[in-house]
Short mmCIF file of C-alpha atoms and ligand atoms in Angstrom, two decimals:
data_model
loop_
_atom_site.label_atom_id
_atom_site.label_comp_id
_atom_site.label_asym_id
_atom_site.label_seq_id
_atom_site.Cartn_x
_atom_site.Cartn_y
_atom_site.Cartn_z
CA MET V 178 14.53 40.14 -9.17
CA ALA V 179 13.83 36.32 -9.76
CA GLU V 180 16.75 33.80 -8.83
CA LYS V 181 17.97 32.08 -12.13
CA LEU V 182 18.78 28.79 -12.35
CA GLN V 183 19.83 26.83 -16.14
CA THR V 184 19.22 22.92 -16.14
CA ARG V 185 18.90 20.20 -18.85
CA CYS V 186 15.44 18.81 -17.15
CA VAL V 187 12.94 20.60 -14.59
CA ILE V 188 10.61 18.39 -13.36
CA ALA V 189 7.58 19.98 -11.46
CA GLY V 190 6.31 17.82 -8.74
CA GLY V 191 8.19 15.19 -5.89
CA GLY V 192 5.29 12.44 -6.23
CA PRO V 193 6.47 8.90 -7.52
CA ALA V 194 6.30 10.11 -10.92
CA GLY V 195 8.84 13.34 -10.70
CA MET V 196 10.67 11.75 -7.95
CA MET V 197 11.43 8.26 -10.16
CA ALA V 198 12.14 10.45 -13.50
CA GLY V 199 14.65 12.67 -11.59
CA TYR V 200 16.47 9.57 -9.93
CA LEU V 201 16.87 8.16 -13.03
CA LEU V 202 17.87 11.16 -15.14
CA ALA V 203 20.39 12.06 -12.27
CA ARG V 204 21.36 8.72 -12.34
CA ALA V 205 22.09 8.43 -16.09
CA GLY V 206 24.18 12.11 -15.57
CA VAL V 207 21.88 14.57 -16.86
CA PRO V 208 21.19 17.74 -14.89
CA VAL V 209 17.97 17.68 -13.40
CA ALA V 210 15.72 19.71 -11.01
CA VAL V 211 12.89 18.51 -9.04
CA LEU V 212 10.68 21.05 -7.87
CA GLU V 213 8.17 20.01 -5.02
CA LYS V 214 5.58 22.75 -3.56
CA HIS V 215 5.28 21.18 -0.40
CA ALA V 216 8.18 21.36 2.53
CA ASP V 217 8.13 17.55 3.11
CA PHE V 218 6.58 14.39 1.59
CA ASN V 219 4.45 13.79 4.74
CA ARG V 220 1.05 13.86 3.30
CA ASP V 221 -1.93 11.83 4.51
CA PHE V 222 -3.63 11.40 1.29
CA ARG V 223 -1.01 9.38 -0.56
CA GLY V 224 -1.47 5.76 -1.70
CA ASP V 225 0.80 3.27 0.36
CA THR V 226 1.29 0.59 -2.08
CA ILE V 227 4.53 -0.37 -3.41
CA HIS V 228 3.86 -3.12 -6.35
CA PRO V 229 5.66 -6.20 -7.27
CA SER V 230 6.74 -4.35 -10.35
CA THR V 231 7.86 -1.18 -8.55
CA LEU V 232 10.20 -3.70 -6.26
CA GLU V 233 11.60 -5.18 -9.90
CA LEU V 234 12.54 -1.92 -10.52
CA MET V 235 14.40 -1.19 -7.37
CA TYR V 236 16.35 -4.41 -7.46
CA GLU V 237 17.45 -3.51 -11.18
CA LEU V 238 18.77 -0.58 -9.43
CA GLY V 239 20.40 -2.52 -6.96
CA LEU V 240 18.39 -0.73 -4.29
CA LEU V 241 16.06 -3.65 -3.41
CA ASP V 242 17.96 -5.00 -0.11
CA GLU V 243 18.09 -1.31 1.23
CA PHE V 244 14.54 -0.58 0.35
CA LEU V 245 13.25 -3.48 2.28
CA GLN V 246 14.90 -2.84 5.35
CA LEU V 247 12.35 0.05 5.84
CA PRO V 248 9.55 -0.55 7.61
CA HIS V 249 6.27 -2.14 5.77
CA GLN V 250 3.90 -4.84 5.52
CA GLU V 251 3.86 -7.49 2.73
CA LEU V 252 0.74 -8.12 1.48
CA ARG V 253 0.75 -11.98 -0.73
CA GLU V 254 -2.76 -12.48 -1.25
CA LEU V 255 -5.71 -9.99 -1.46
CA ARG V 256 -8.74 -10.83 0.21
CA ALA V 257 -11.90 -9.19 -0.16
CA VAL V 258 -14.79 -9.54 2.19
CA VAL V 259 -17.78 -9.67 0.46
CA ASN V 260 -21.36 -9.34 1.76
CA GLY V 261 -19.44 -10.69 5.07
CA GLU V 262 -17.88 -13.67 3.18
CA VAL V 263 -14.01 -13.70 3.10
CA VAL V 264 -12.93 -14.25 -0.43
CA PRO V 265 -9.11 -14.25 -1.57
CA THR V 266 -9.30 -12.59 -4.80
CA ALA V 267 -5.51 -12.11 -5.74
CA ASP V 268 -2.64 -14.20 -5.23
CA PHE V 269 0.75 -12.69 -5.76
CA THR V 270 2.94 -15.47 -4.97
CA LYS V 271 2.93 -16.89 -8.68
CA LEU V 272 4.42 -13.56 -10.02
CA PRO V 273 7.54 -13.77 -11.88
CA THR V 274 9.28 -11.47 -9.81
CA ARG V 275 11.29 -11.44 -7.14
CA CYS V 276 9.56 -10.29 -4.73
CA LYS V 277 5.90 -11.78 -4.84
CA PHE V 278 4.06 -9.39 -2.48
CA ILE V 279 2.72 -5.77 -2.48
CA ALA V 280 4.84 -3.53 0.01
CA PHE V 281 2.48 -1.54 2.29
CA MET V 282 4.87 1.66 3.01
CA PRO V 283 3.53 4.99 3.71
CA GLN V 284 4.48 6.93 0.63
CA TRP V 285 6.75 9.72 2.38
CA ASP V 286 8.97 6.76 3.65
CA PHE V 287 9.15 5.76 -0.20
CA LEU V 288 9.58 9.46 -1.65
CA ASN V 289 12.47 10.21 1.19
CA PHE V 290 14.02 6.85 0.23
CA LEU V 291 14.53 7.92 -3.67
CA SER V 292 15.02 11.56 -2.94
CA SER V 293 18.16 10.40 -0.73
CA GLN V 294 19.43 8.14 -3.42
CA ALA V 295 19.03 10.61 -5.76
CA LYS V 296 20.80 13.13 -3.81
CA ARG V 297 23.69 10.96 -4.19
CA PHE V 298 24.25 12.00 -8.03
CA PRO V 299 26.21 14.99 -8.31
CA THR V 300 23.55 16.54 -11.10
CA PHE V 301 20.23 16.11 -9.08
CA GLN V 302 18.36 18.99 -7.27
CA LEU V 303 15.48 18.83 -5.40
CA PHE V 304 13.97 22.08 -4.17
CA MET V 305 11.22 21.71 -1.53
CA LYS V 306 8.60 24.45 -1.03
CA ALA V 307 9.15 25.40 -4.62
CA GLU V 308 5.77 25.97 -6.23
CA VAL V 309 5.77 26.08 -10.05
CA ALA V 310 3.39 29.02 -11.06
CA ASP V 311 3.94 29.19 -14.66
CA LEU V 312 5.79 28.04 -17.74
CA LEU V 313 8.44 30.25 -19.39
CA MET V 314 7.43 30.40 -23.16
CA GLU V 315 9.72 31.32 -26.26
CA ASN V 316 8.59 30.79 -29.57
CA SER V 317 5.79 29.02 -28.96
CA ARG V 318 8.39 26.12 -27.04
CA VAL V 319 8.31 25.39 -23.42
CA VAL V 320 11.90 26.65 -22.19
CA GLY V 321 11.70 26.61 -18.39
CA VAL V 322 9.47 27.30 -15.25
CA ARG V 323 8.60 30.07 -12.97
CA ALA V 324 8.34 28.91 -9.29
CA LYS V 325 7.71 30.48 -5.85
CA THR V 326 9.85 29.32 -3.04
CA ALA V 327 10.16 30.53 0.34
CA ASN V 328 12.85 32.96 -0.82
CA GLY V 329 11.13 34.49 -3.62
CA GLU V 330 11.17 33.91 -7.17
CA LEU V 331 12.74 31.10 -8.79
CA GLU V 332 12.98 30.84 -12.81
CA VAL V 333 14.22 27.76 -14.13
CA ARG V 334 15.45 27.12 -17.71
CA ALA V 335 15.81 23.82 -19.45
CA ASP V 336 15.91 21.81 -22.55
CA LEU V 337 12.98 19.70 -20.91
CA VAL V 338 10.12 20.41 -18.44
CA ILE V 339 8.50 17.45 -17.24
CA GLY V 340 5.24 17.60 -15.43
CA ALA V 341 4.69 15.33 -12.82
CA ASP V 342 2.74 17.47 -11.04
CA GLY V 343 -0.38 15.40 -10.14
CA ARG V 344 -4.16 15.47 -11.00
CA HIS V 345 -4.35 19.22 -10.48
CA SER V 346 -1.33 20.20 -12.96
CA THR V 347 -0.33 23.77 -13.11
CA LEU V 348 1.67 22.75 -16.18
CA HIS V 349 -0.72 21.07 -18.18
CA ALA V 350 -3.26 23.69 -18.10
CA ARG V 351 -0.78 26.64 -18.31
CA ALA V 352 0.39 24.53 -21.64
CA GLY V 353 -3.59 24.29 -22.60
CA LEU V 354 -3.55 20.34 -23.41
CA GLU V 355 -6.68 19.06 -23.94
CA GLN V 356 -7.95 16.69 -21.34
CA ARG V 357 -10.55 14.25 -21.63
CA GLU V 358 -12.74 14.02 -18.34
CA PHE V 359 -14.29 10.50 -17.39
CA GLY V 360 -17.41 11.04 -15.04
CA VAL V 361 -16.55 9.30 -11.51
CA PRO V 362 -19.61 8.38 -9.82
CA ILE V 363 -17.80 8.29 -6.39
CA ASP V 364 -15.47 9.95 -3.59
CA VAL V 365 -13.74 8.60 -0.98
CA LEU V 366 -13.96 9.39 2.87
CA TRP V 367 -10.43 9.21 4.38
CA MET V 368 -9.54 8.81 8.44
CA ARG V 369 -7.85 7.20 10.89
CA ILE V 370 -9.22 4.65 13.34
CA SER V 371 -7.01 3.11 15.91
CA LYS V 372 -5.97 -0.61 15.99
CA LYS V 373 -6.04 -3.22 18.68
CA GLN V 374 -4.67 -6.47 19.90
CA GLY V 375 -6.54 -9.06 18.20
CA ASP V 376 -7.52 -6.94 14.79
CA PRO V 377 -7.31 -8.71 11.69
CA LYS V 378 -3.52 -9.35 10.62
CA GLN V 379 -3.94 -7.37 6.97
CA THR V 380 -5.12 -4.41 4.98
CA LEU V 381 -9.11 -5.51 4.22
CA GLY V 382 -11.17 -4.47 1.44
CA PHE V 383 -15.17 -4.68 2.65
CA PHE V 384 -17.69 -5.22 -0.46
CA GLN V 385 -21.24 -4.77 0.69
CA HIS V 386 -23.97 -4.66 -1.50
CA GLY V 387 -22.25 -2.54 -3.93
CA LYS V 388 -20.82 -0.81 -1.49
CA LEU V 389 -17.06 -0.36 -0.39
CA ALA V 390 -14.59 0.51 2.51
CA VAL V 391 -10.69 -0.19 2.65
CA LEU V 392 -9.01 -0.46 5.86
CA LEU V 393 -5.19 0.11 5.04
CA ASP V 394 -2.63 -1.69 8.13
CA ARG V 395 -0.44 1.41 9.27
CA ASP V 396 1.04 -0.45 11.50
CA ASP V 397 -0.21 0.91 14.67
CA TYR V 398 -3.48 2.50 12.79
CA TRP V 399 -6.03 1.66 10.52
CA GLN V 400 -5.99 4.14 7.68
CA CYS V 401 -9.79 3.80 6.32
CA GLY V 402 -11.05 4.61 3.11
CA PHE V 403 -14.87 4.92 2.77
CA VAL V 404 -16.37 5.22 -0.89
CA ILE V 405 -19.48 7.52 -0.92
CA PRO V 406 -21.27 8.60 -4.21
CA LYS V 407 -20.40 11.64 -5.36
CA GLY V 408 -20.99 14.72 -4.02
CA GLY V 409 -22.56 12.82 -1.35
CA PHE V 410 -20.64 14.28 1.90
CA ALA V 411 -23.27 17.00 2.60
CA GLU V 412 -26.02 14.11 2.94
CA ILE V 413 -23.94 11.91 5.08
CA LYS V 414 -22.99 14.66 7.37
CA GLU V 415 -26.81 15.94 7.57
CA ARG V 416 -27.35 12.05 8.70
CA GLY V 417 -24.92 12.97 11.40
CA LEU V 418 -21.81 11.23 13.01
CA THR V 419 -23.84 8.48 14.84
CA ARG V 420 -25.12 7.37 11.68
CA PHE V 421 -21.71 7.24 9.89
CA GLN V 422 -20.00 5.47 12.90
CA SER V 423 -22.34 2.52 12.34
CA ASP V 424 -22.50 2.49 8.46
CA LEU V 425 -18.56 1.89 9.29
CA VAL V 426 -19.30 -1.01 11.80
CA SER V 427 -21.72 -2.51 9.56
CA PHE V 428 -18.46 -3.04 6.94
CA ALA V 429 -16.24 -4.12 10.12
CA ASP V 430 -17.89 -5.11 13.30
CA PHE V 431 -14.33 -4.97 15.32
CA LEU V 432 -14.42 -1.41 15.07
CA ARG V 433 -17.58 -1.03 17.12
CA ASP V 434 -15.25 -0.22 20.22
CA ARG V 435 -13.27 2.43 18.79
CA VAL V 436 -15.66 4.31 16.22
CA ALA V 437 -16.34 6.80 18.38
CA GLU V 438 -12.61 8.20 18.09
CA LEU V 439 -14.40 9.68 15.03
CA ASP V 440 -16.34 12.49 16.67
CA ASP V 441 -15.75 15.36 14.81
CA TRP V 442 -16.19 15.84 11.11
CA SER V 443 -12.70 17.01 10.97
CA LYS V 444 -11.43 14.03 11.44
CA ILE V 445 -12.93 12.83 8.20
CA LYS V 446 -11.38 14.17 4.89
CA LEU V 447 -13.09 14.19 1.51
CA LEU V 448 -10.92 13.18 -1.20
CA THR V 449 -12.01 13.95 -4.69
CA VAL V 450 -11.74 10.97 -7.19
CA GLN V 451 -11.33 11.94 -10.84
CA VAL V 452 -10.11 9.81 -13.86
CA ASN V 453 -8.85 11.96 -16.87
CA ARG V 454 -6.43 11.93 -19.82
CA LEU V 455 -4.49 14.42 -21.76
CA ARG V 456 -5.14 14.08 -25.63
CA ASP V 457 -1.52 15.13 -26.12
CA TRP V 458 0.86 14.25 -23.08
CA CYS V 459 3.37 16.74 -24.48
CA CYS V 460 4.29 19.61 -26.64
CA GLU V 461 7.53 21.44 -27.59
CA GLY V 462 9.47 21.25 -24.46
CA LEU V 463 7.18 19.63 -22.11
CA LEU V 464 6.02 16.17 -21.46
CA CYS V 465 3.69 15.33 -18.89
CA ILE V 466 3.67 12.06 -16.77
CA GLY V 467 1.84 9.90 -13.95
CA ASP V 468 -1.13 11.83 -12.42
CA SER V 469 -0.53 14.83 -14.72
CA ALA V 470 -1.16 13.30 -17.67
CA HIS V 471 -3.52 10.76 -16.63
CA ALA V 472 -5.34 11.11 -13.21
CA MET V 473 -6.12 7.71 -11.46
CA SER V 474 -8.69 6.75 -8.90
CA PRO V 475 -7.99 4.74 -6.33
CA ALA V 476 -9.68 1.26 -7.44
CA GLY V 477 -6.99 -1.35 -7.88
CA GLY V 478 -4.95 0.81 -6.14
CA VAL V 479 -2.60 0.98 -9.26
CA GLY V 480 -1.64 4.72 -9.78
CA ILE V 481 1.44 5.01 -7.95
CA ASN V 482 2.41 2.07 -9.88
CA LEU V 483 1.68 3.48 -13.32
CA ALA V 484 2.94 6.89 -12.27
CA ILE V 485 6.34 4.91 -11.69
CA GLN V 486 6.17 3.10 -14.92
CA ASP V 487 5.80 6.28 -17.21
CA ALA V 488 8.99 7.78 -15.35
CA VAL V 489 10.59 4.58 -16.00
CA ALA V 490 9.72 4.56 -19.87
CA THR V 491 10.35 8.60 -19.98
CA ALA V 492 14.31 8.05 -18.65
CA ASN V 493 14.36 4.95 -20.98
CA LEU V 494 13.23 6.38 -24.17
CA LEU V 495 15.21 9.84 -23.37
CA ALA V 496 17.82 9.76 -21.10
CA GLU V 497 20.65 9.43 -23.65
CA LYS V 498 19.49 11.74 -25.86
CA LEU V 499 19.23 14.18 -23.06
CA GLN V 500 22.85 13.49 -21.93
CA SER V 501 23.83 15.70 -24.95
CA GLY V 502 21.20 18.19 -25.46
CA PRO V 503 17.49 19.04 -26.10
CA VAL V 504 14.75 16.54 -27.27
CA GLY V 505 12.20 16.92 -29.75
CA VAL V 506 8.40 16.95 -29.82
CA GLU V 507 8.90 13.88 -31.66
CA ASP V 508 10.97 11.87 -28.94
CA LEU V 509 8.45 13.30 -26.38
CA ARG V 510 5.41 11.36 -28.02
CA GLN V 511 7.43 8.26 -28.12
CA VAL V 512 6.77 8.27 -24.24
CA GLN V 513 3.06 8.78 -24.64
CA ALA V 514 2.96 6.05 -27.79
CA ARG V 515 4.58 3.57 -25.06
CA ARG V 516 2.12 4.23 -21.93
CA GLU V 517 -0.67 5.21 -23.66
CA TRP V 518 -2.37 1.60 -24.15
CA PRO V 519 -1.67 -0.04 -20.48
CA THR V 520 -3.07 3.53 -19.14
CA ARG V 521 -6.35 3.33 -21.53
CA LEU V 522 -6.51 -0.37 -19.90
CA ILE V 523 -6.04 0.38 -16.38
CA GLN V 524 -8.73 3.75 -16.44
CA GLY V 525 -11.18 1.36 -18.81
CA MET V 526 -11.00 -1.22 -15.64
CA GLN V 527 -11.30 1.85 -12.98
CA ILE V 528 -14.35 3.03 -14.77
CA PHE V 529 -16.04 -0.65 -14.88
CA ILE V 530 -15.38 -1.04 -11.52
CA HIS V 531 -16.98 2.20 -10.27
CA ARG V 532 -19.98 1.52 -12.62
CA ARG V 533 -20.51 -2.11 -11.42
CA VAL V 534 -18.87 -2.34 -8.01
CA VAL V 535 -18.46 0.56 -6.13
CA THR V 536 -21.56 2.81 -6.58
CA GLY V 537 -24.06 1.23 -4.45
CA ARG V 538 -26.26 0.20 -7.94
CA ASP V 539 -25.83 -3.29 -6.84
CA SER V 540 -27.54 -2.76 -3.68
CA ASN V 541 -30.41 -5.09 -3.47
CA GLU V 542 -29.72 -6.76 -0.03
CA LYS V 543 -31.51 -9.81 -0.95
CA LYS V 544 -29.37 -10.60 -4.07
CA ALA V 545 -27.10 -13.76 -3.61
CA SER V 546 -24.61 -13.16 -1.30
CA LEU V 547 -21.85 -13.49 -4.05
CA PRO V 548 -21.26 -12.08 -7.04
CA PHE V 549 -20.38 -14.57 -10.29
CA VAL V 550 -16.88 -13.30 -10.77
CA VAL V 551 -16.40 -13.26 -7.20
CA ARG V 552 -17.34 -17.00 -6.91
CA LEU V 553 -15.03 -18.20 -9.69
CA LEU V 554 -12.02 -16.64 -7.45
CA LYS V 555 -13.38 -18.78 -5.05
CA TRP V 556 -14.06 -21.83 -6.42
CA PHE V 557 -10.31 -21.80 -8.93
CA PRO V 558 -7.53 -20.65 -6.94
CA VAL V 559 -5.61 -20.66 -10.66
CA LEU V 560 -7.66 -17.77 -11.63
CA ARG V 561 -6.87 -15.32 -8.72
CA GLN V 562 -3.28 -15.30 -10.69
CA LEU V 563 -4.94 -12.59 -13.45
CA PRO V 564 -5.94 -10.15 -11.01
CA ALA V 565 -2.41 -10.37 -8.88
CA ARG V 566 -1.01 -10.07 -12.70
CA PHE V 567 -3.23 -7.05 -13.50
CA ILE V 568 -2.48 -5.24 -10.00
CA GLY V 569 0.74 -6.38 -9.50
CA LEU V 570 2.47 -6.15 -12.69
CA GLY V 571 -0.15 -3.74 -14.74
CA PRO V 572 -0.05 -4.41 -18.58
CA ARG V 573 3.22 -3.63 -20.29
CA PRO V 574 5.66 -3.41 -17.10
CA GLU V 575 8.80 -1.21 -17.58
CA HIS V 576 12.21 -2.73 -17.05
CA ILE V 577 15.22 -0.55 -16.41
CA ARG V 578 17.07 0.70 -19.67
CA SER V 579 18.09 3.84 -18.94
CA PRO V 580 22.01 4.51 -18.70
CA THR V 581 24.51 4.75 -15.83
CA ALA V 582 26.73 7.58 -15.62
CA VAL V 583 28.50 6.14 -12.44
C1 FAD M 617 -7.89 8.43 -2.16
C2 FAD M 617 -7.31 7.65 -3.43
C3 FAD M 617 -6.25 7.10 -3.12
C4 FAD M 617 -5.45 6.49 -3.77
N1 FAD M 617 -4.71 5.70 -3.07
C5 FAD M 617 -3.98 4.81 -3.64
C6 FAD M 617 -3.39 3.59 -3.58
O1 FAD M 617 -2.98 3.09 -2.39
N2 FAD M 617 -2.14 2.77 -4.29
C7 FAD M 617 -2.04 3.57 -5.68
O2 FAD M 617 -1.04 2.94 -6.61
N3 FAD M 617 -2.62 4.76 -6.11
C8 FAD M 617 -3.23 5.34 -5.15
N4 FAD M 617 -4.06 6.41 -5.72
C9 FAD M 617 -3.61 7.30 -6.96
C10 FAD M 617 -2.28 7.94 -6.79
O3 FAD M 617 -2.65 8.57 -5.47
C11 FAD M 617 -2.01 8.53 -7.99
O4 FAD M 617 -2.44 7.92 -9.20
C12 FAD M 617 -0.20 8.69 -7.84
O5 FAD M 617 -0.03 9.26 -6.54
C13 FAD M 617 0.49 9.65 -9.37
O6 FAD M 617 1.49 9.86 -8.75
P1 FAD M 617 2.12 11.35 -9.48
O7 FAD M 617 3.55 11.41 -9.07
O8 FAD M 617 1.67 11.31 -10.83
O9 FAD M 617 1.17 12.59 -8.65
P2 FAD M 617 0.87 12.48 -7.26
O10 FAD M 617 1.51 12.04 -6.25
O11 FAD M 617 -0.02 13.81 -7.29
O12 FAD M 617 2.42 14.16 -6.97
C14 FAD M 617 2.45 14.81 -7.42
C15 FAD M 617 3.30 16.18 -6.53
O13 FAD M 617 3.37 17.11 -7.41
C16 FAD M 617 3.40 18.33 -6.25
N5 FAD M 617 2.83 19.16 -7.11
C17 FAD M 617 1.84 19.98 -7.13
N6 FAD M 617 1.46 20.97 -8.31
C18 FAD M 617 2.73 21.54 -7.83
C19 FAD M 617 3.30 22.62 -8.58
N7 FAD M 617 2.41 23.60 -9.19
N8 FAD M 617 4.53 22.78 -8.30
C20 FAD M 617 5.43 21.95 -7.64
N9 FAD M 617 5.27 20.77 -7.10
C21 FAD M 617 3.53 20.35 -7.26
C22 FAD M 617 2.53 17.66 -5.25
O14 FAD M 617 2.69 17.89 -3.84
C23 FAD M 617 2.93 16.48 -5.29
O15 FAD M 617 4.05 16.12 -4.25
C24 FAD M 617 -5.01 7.12 -4.78
C25 FAD M 617 -5.72 8.22 -5.37
C26 FAD M 617 -6.72 8.86 -4.04
C27 FAD M 617 -7.44 9.94 -4.89
#
């Protein structure tokens, strides 16, 4: 026998989209249950970036000071190492926000923080190790979910189901929502390398003749992302670890004395990159947000921010109605109408970056050392505010408008 639960809103997935939506709805007094399939938030392949727009939301929620007590690094200027030359590319210090920086914080700290804040609200419930396996349907309307938990099956009935279960969403697949896939020519290899005294002080992006590696400063180690052509991992493995290690060193020479730490392929994880978008983000009883509605590539490091913006728009548009009862599909469509064009714009930019910058197409080693756009950023500092706005705030930044019940 399945355990049964009735609530107003059930959210599949405790990532940035799901946890923020859960927090905001519970804050508005809406009974909400978040179901997360993992036992904790400690997974490695999560982005680490908390953008100025998200920090602004934390301020609007009165959580900023407490949030910034958590260990983090503050990045006020983005620098790229392009064909060996260091170029400042984005300047966050002029943004019209309280925090004029990107905070680098392990995503598990961010999610633990949000969940502990959400648990203060009596209408919030979080189920860990609860994997949503199917939708409950009645008269062509989604009326809940069926999940597998450590204690057996759990059936949650709700007026609204939110799919925030990421890029491999079970929910949109079960609902048969049509998805448009935009070919992505890259994948990412993901690995840790130790840090040493004397290493550069901040997160770095290395562009070299159309190839890209990123080093994220995780305080006591570097999280390294190495962009490869899609499907190219088998060939890289065939060429051998020594060759791969020297490829890394060609980007960041200071790693020379420790690339040998990568002495087994099991230490190098392949992350497949996707960019796609649902045609309809909703149907009767179900709304998809975040990567479940539109999988984002790591390019620009904006996927978390966009997922959070979706959650805020969802609460702004639906919380008040959900306080008193169900919402119709027309209400759900308003969320898509609000968030679709910022998503299209950002995905369009990501697709452009994949094609032009990081696929190795621009691999002529004799080419002028700095591409023209990068030269402009180098010569005219004021231009660095444009990428800062696009990355740091994104198009159509949301603000907290949803009610608070306490
Ligand atoms: C290699 C790589 C690096 C990236 N780096 C960055 C970065 O630095 N900065 C950035 O902003 N973005 C980055 N992104 C994009 C970013 O990870 C996503 O856009 C963002 O995490 C989307 O948030 P989300 O909440 O929609 O989904 P997710 O973060 O994917 O969260 C979904 C959650 O749902 C859970 N779940 C899945 N299925 C079920 C189920 N059936 N039942 C219950 N729970 C389920 C998952 O365990 C997960 O916790 C990166 C992407 C990739 C591929």
